[in-house]
Tab-separated table of C-alpha atoms in Angstrom:
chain	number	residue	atom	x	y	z
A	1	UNK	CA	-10.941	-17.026	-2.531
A	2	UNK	CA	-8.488	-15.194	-4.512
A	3	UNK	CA	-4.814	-15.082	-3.052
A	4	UNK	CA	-2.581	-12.888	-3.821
A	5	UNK	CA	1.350	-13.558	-3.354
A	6	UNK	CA	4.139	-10.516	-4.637
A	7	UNK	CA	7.859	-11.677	-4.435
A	8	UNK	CA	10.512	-10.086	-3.126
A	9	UNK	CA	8.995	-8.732	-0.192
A	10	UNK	CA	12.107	-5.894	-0.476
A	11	UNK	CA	14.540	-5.335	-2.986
A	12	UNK	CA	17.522	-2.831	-3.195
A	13	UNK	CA	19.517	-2.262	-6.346
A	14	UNK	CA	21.878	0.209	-7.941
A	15	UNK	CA	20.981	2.866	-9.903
A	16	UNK	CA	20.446	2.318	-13.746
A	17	UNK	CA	19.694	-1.928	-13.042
A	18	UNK	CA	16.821	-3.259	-15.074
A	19	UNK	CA	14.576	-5.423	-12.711
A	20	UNK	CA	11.635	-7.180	-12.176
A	21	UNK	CA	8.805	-7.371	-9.618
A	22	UNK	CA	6.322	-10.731	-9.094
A	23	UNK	CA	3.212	-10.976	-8.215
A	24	UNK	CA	0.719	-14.302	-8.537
A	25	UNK	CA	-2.680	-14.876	-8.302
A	26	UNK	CA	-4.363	-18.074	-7.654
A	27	UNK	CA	-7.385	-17.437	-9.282
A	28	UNK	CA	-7.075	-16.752	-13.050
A	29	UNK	CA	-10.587	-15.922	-13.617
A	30	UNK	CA	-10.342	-12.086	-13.094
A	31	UNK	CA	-11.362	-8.900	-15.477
A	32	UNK	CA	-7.843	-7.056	-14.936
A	33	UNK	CA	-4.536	-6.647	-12.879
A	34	UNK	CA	-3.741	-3.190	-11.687
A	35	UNK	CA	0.107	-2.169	-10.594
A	36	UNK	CA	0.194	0.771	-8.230
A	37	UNK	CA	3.435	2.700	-6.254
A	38	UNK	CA	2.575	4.016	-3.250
A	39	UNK	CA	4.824	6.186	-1.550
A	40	UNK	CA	5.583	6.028	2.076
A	41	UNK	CA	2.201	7.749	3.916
A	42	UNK	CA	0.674	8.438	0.433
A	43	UNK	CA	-2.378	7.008	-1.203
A	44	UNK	CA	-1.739	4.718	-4.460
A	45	UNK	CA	-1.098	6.108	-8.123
A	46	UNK	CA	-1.804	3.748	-10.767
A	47	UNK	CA	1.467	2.490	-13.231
A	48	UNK	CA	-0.111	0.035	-15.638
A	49	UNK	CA	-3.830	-1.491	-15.705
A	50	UNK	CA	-3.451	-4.839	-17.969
A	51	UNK	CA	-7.246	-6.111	-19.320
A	52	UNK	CA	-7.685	-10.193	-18.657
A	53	UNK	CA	-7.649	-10.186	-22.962
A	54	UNK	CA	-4.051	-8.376	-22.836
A	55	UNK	CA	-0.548	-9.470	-22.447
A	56	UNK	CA	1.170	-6.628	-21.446
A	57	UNK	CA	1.131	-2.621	-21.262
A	58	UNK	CA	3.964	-0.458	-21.653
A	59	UNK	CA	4.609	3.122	-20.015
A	60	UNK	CA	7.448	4.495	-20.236
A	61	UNK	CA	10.240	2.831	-18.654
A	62	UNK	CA	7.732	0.573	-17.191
A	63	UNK	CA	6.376	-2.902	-18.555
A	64	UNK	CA	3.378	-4.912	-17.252
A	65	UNK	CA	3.014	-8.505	-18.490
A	66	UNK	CA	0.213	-10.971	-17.780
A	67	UNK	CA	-0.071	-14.503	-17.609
A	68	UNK	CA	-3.346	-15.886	-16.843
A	69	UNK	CA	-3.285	-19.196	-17.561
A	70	UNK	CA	-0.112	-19.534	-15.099
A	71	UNK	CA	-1.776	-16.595	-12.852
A	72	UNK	CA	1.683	-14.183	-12.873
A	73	UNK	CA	2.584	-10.809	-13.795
A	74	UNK	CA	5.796	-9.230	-13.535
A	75	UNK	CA	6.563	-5.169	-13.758
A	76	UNK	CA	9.577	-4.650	-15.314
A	77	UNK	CA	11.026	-1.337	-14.662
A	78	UNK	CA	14.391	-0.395	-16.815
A	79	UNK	CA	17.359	1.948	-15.807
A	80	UNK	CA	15.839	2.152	-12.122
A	81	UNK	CA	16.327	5.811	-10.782
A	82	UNK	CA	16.375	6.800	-6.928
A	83	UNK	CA	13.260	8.351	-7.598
A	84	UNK	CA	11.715	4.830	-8.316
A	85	UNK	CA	12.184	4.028	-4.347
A	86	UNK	CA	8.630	3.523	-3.167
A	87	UNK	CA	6.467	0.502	-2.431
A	88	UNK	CA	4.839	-1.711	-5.477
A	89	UNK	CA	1.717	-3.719	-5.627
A	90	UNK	CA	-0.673	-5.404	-7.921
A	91	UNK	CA	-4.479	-5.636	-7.383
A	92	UNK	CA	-6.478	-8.120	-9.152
A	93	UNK	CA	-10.268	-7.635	-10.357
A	94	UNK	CA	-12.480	-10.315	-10.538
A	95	UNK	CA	-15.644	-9.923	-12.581
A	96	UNK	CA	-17.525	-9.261	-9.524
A	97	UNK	CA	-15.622	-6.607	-8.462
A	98	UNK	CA	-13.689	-7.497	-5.737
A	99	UNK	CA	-10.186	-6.714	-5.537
A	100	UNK	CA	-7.740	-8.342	-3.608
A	101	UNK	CA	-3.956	-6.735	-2.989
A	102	UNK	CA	-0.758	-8.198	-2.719
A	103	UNK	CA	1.177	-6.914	0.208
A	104	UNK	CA	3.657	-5.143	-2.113
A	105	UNK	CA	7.493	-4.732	-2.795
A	106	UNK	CA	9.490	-2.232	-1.405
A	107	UNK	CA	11.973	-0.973	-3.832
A	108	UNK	CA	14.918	0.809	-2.929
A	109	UNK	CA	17.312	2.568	-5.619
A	110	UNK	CA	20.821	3.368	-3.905
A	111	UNK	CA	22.477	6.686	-6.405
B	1	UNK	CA	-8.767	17.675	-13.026
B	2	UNK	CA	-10.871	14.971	-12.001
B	3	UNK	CA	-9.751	13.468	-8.920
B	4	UNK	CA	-10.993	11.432	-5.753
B	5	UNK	CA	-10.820	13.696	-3.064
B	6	UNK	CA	-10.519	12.512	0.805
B	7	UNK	CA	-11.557	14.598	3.969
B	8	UNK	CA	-10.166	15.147	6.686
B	9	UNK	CA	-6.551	14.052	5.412
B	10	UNK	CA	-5.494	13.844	9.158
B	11	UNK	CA	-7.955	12.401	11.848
B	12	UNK	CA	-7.474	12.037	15.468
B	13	UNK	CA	-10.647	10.406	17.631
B	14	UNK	CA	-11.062	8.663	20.894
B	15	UNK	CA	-11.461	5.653	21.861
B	16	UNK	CA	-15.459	4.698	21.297
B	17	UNK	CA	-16.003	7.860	19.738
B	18	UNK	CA	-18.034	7.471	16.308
B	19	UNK	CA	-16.446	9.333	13.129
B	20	UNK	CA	-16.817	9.921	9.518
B	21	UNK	CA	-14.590	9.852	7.038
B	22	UNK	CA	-15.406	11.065	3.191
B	23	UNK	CA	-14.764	10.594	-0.322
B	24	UNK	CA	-15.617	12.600	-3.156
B	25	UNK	CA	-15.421	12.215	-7.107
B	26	UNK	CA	-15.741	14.444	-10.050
B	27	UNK	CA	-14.884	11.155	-12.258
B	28	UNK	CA	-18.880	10.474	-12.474
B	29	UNK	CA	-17.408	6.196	-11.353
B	30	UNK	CA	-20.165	4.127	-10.732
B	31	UNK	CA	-17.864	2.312	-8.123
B	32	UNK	CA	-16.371	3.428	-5.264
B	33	UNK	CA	-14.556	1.338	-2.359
B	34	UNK	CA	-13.679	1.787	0.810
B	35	UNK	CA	-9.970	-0.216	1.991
B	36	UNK	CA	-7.955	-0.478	5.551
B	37	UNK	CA	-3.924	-0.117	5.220
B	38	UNK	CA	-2.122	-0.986	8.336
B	39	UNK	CA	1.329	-0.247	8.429
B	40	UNK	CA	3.640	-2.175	5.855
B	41	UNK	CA	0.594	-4.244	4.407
B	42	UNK	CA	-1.768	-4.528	1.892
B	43	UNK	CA	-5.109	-2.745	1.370
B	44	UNK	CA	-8.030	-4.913	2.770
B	45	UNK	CA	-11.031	-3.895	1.128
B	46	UNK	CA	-13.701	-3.306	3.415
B	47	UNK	CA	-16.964	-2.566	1.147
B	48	UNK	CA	-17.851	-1.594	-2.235
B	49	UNK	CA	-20.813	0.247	-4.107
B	50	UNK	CA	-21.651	-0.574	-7.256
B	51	UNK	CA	-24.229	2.045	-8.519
B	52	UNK	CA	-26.576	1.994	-5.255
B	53	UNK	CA	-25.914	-1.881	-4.505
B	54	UNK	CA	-24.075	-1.876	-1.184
B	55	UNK	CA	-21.770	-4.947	-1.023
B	56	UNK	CA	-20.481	-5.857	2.575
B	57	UNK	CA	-16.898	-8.368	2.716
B	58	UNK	CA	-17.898	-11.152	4.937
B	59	UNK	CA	-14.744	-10.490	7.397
B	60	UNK	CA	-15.361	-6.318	7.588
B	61	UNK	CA	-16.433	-5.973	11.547
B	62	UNK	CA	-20.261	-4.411	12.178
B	63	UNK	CA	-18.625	-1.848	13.513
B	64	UNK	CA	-17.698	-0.885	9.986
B	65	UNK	CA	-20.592	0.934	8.342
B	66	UNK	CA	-20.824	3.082	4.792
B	67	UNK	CA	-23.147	5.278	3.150
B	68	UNK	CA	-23.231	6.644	-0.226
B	69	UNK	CA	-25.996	9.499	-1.062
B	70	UNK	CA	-25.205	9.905	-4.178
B	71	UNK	CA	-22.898	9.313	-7.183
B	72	UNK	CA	-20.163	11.933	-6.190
B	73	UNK	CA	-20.149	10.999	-2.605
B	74	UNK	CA	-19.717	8.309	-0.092
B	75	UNK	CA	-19.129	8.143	3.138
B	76	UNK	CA	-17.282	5.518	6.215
B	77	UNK	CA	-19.032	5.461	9.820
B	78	UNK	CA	-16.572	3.947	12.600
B	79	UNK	CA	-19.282	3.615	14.906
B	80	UNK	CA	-17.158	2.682	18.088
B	81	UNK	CA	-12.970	3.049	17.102
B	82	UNK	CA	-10.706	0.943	18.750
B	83	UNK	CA	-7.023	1.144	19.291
B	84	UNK	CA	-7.107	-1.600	16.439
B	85	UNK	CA	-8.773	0.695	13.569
B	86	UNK	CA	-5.982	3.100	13.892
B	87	UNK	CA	-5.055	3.112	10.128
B	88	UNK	CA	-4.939	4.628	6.542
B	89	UNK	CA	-8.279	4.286	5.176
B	90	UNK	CA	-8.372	4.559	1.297
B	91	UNK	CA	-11.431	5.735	-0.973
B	92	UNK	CA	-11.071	4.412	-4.670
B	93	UNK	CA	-13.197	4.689	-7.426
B	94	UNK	CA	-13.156	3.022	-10.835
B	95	UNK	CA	-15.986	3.020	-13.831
B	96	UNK	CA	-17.398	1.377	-16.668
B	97	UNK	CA	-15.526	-0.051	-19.198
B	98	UNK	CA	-11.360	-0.694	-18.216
B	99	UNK	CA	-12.849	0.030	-14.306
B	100	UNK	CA	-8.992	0.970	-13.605
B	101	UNK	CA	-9.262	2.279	-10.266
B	102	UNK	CA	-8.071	5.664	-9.098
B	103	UNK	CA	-7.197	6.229	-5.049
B	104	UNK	CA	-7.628	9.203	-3.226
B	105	UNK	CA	-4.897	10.571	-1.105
B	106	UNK	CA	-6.133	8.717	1.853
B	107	UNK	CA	-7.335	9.390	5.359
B	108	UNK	CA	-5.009	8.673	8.436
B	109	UNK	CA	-7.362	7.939	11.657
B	110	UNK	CA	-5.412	8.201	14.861
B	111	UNK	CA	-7.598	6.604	17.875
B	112	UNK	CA	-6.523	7.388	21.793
């Protein structure tokens, strides 16, 4: 069964740091990882969808990488803004379609 | 635009009383899944359509039930809500080829 782990749970940082969210899988066999924000009471707005074949996406300020052999991805996100506070988390597809979430990180951005 | 669209955005039920909750697409996915989020974790998917194929997770309670008519549509039945389904329930879609999914806004069900 795939597990998915995302670490920090929480994270606060000053405005304009460069940082990085975790998230591992222990099951590399899957068709694509998916990064989402969801904002507090709101539904989930994709960031970055990163194919099994890839090794990273870019948008933006925002950069996906991938790792399957090791089953990690990290989201980099530079010069954070307070508008960047919300609650991150990766999804992994298998070829079967199920998806499986991590429980997230909560990102704060202090002005 | 093309969206997944979620009714009621709000719902409030009673205890043991059956409701419905809907999703709608104009993306033409051949996909669409149904997931609980309780407060401060992590979607739990509860079923999935692929085309027609219905495909159940082994832990989702009976009590759990979904229907989808057609492409556009689908539909989740809470035959009998308990205090413990009071959640967000979130409709997603995704399609052939990347099948990046997209999320409606999501449903909150309130149970008394």
């Amino acid at each position: 069964k795939q597990e998915v782990t995302q670490i920090p749970a929480a994270l606060s940082v000053p405005e304009g740091e460069n940082l990085v969210l975790n998230c591992s899988f222990t099951d590399s066999a899957i068709y694509n990882l998916q990064w989402f924000r969801q904002d507090p009471g709101k539904g989930l707005t994709s960031l970055l969808l990163i194919q099994s074949s890839q090794r990273e996406q870019t948008s933006g300020r925002l950069n996906a990488s991938l790792d399957k052999s090791s089953g990690r991805s990290t989201l980099y996100i530079a010069a954070s803004q307070p508008g960047d506070s919300a609650t991150y988390l990766c999804a992994v597809r298998r070829y079967n379609n199920d998806m499986r979430f991590g429980a997230g990180t909560r990102l704060t951005v202090k002005p | 635009d093309a969206m997944v669209i979620q009714n009621p955005r709000y719902q409030v039920t009673q205890f043991g009383k059956p409701v419905t909750l809907s999703c709608s697409q104009t993306l033409n996915h051949n996909v669409m899944y149904w997931y609980q989020q309780k407060s401060s974790q992590a979607p739990k998917l509860l079923f999935h359509y692929y085309d027609k194929d219905f495909n159940n997770e082994a832990d989702t309670p009976d009590n759990f039930q979904s229907r989808r008519p057609n492409t556009s549509f689908c539909f989740l039945d809470i035959r009998s809500p308990g205090l413990g389904d009071a959640a967000m329930y979130l409709c997603a879609t995704s399609g052939w080829g990347t099948y990046e999914q997209y999320f409606g806004p999501g449903t909150r069900l309130t149970v008394t």
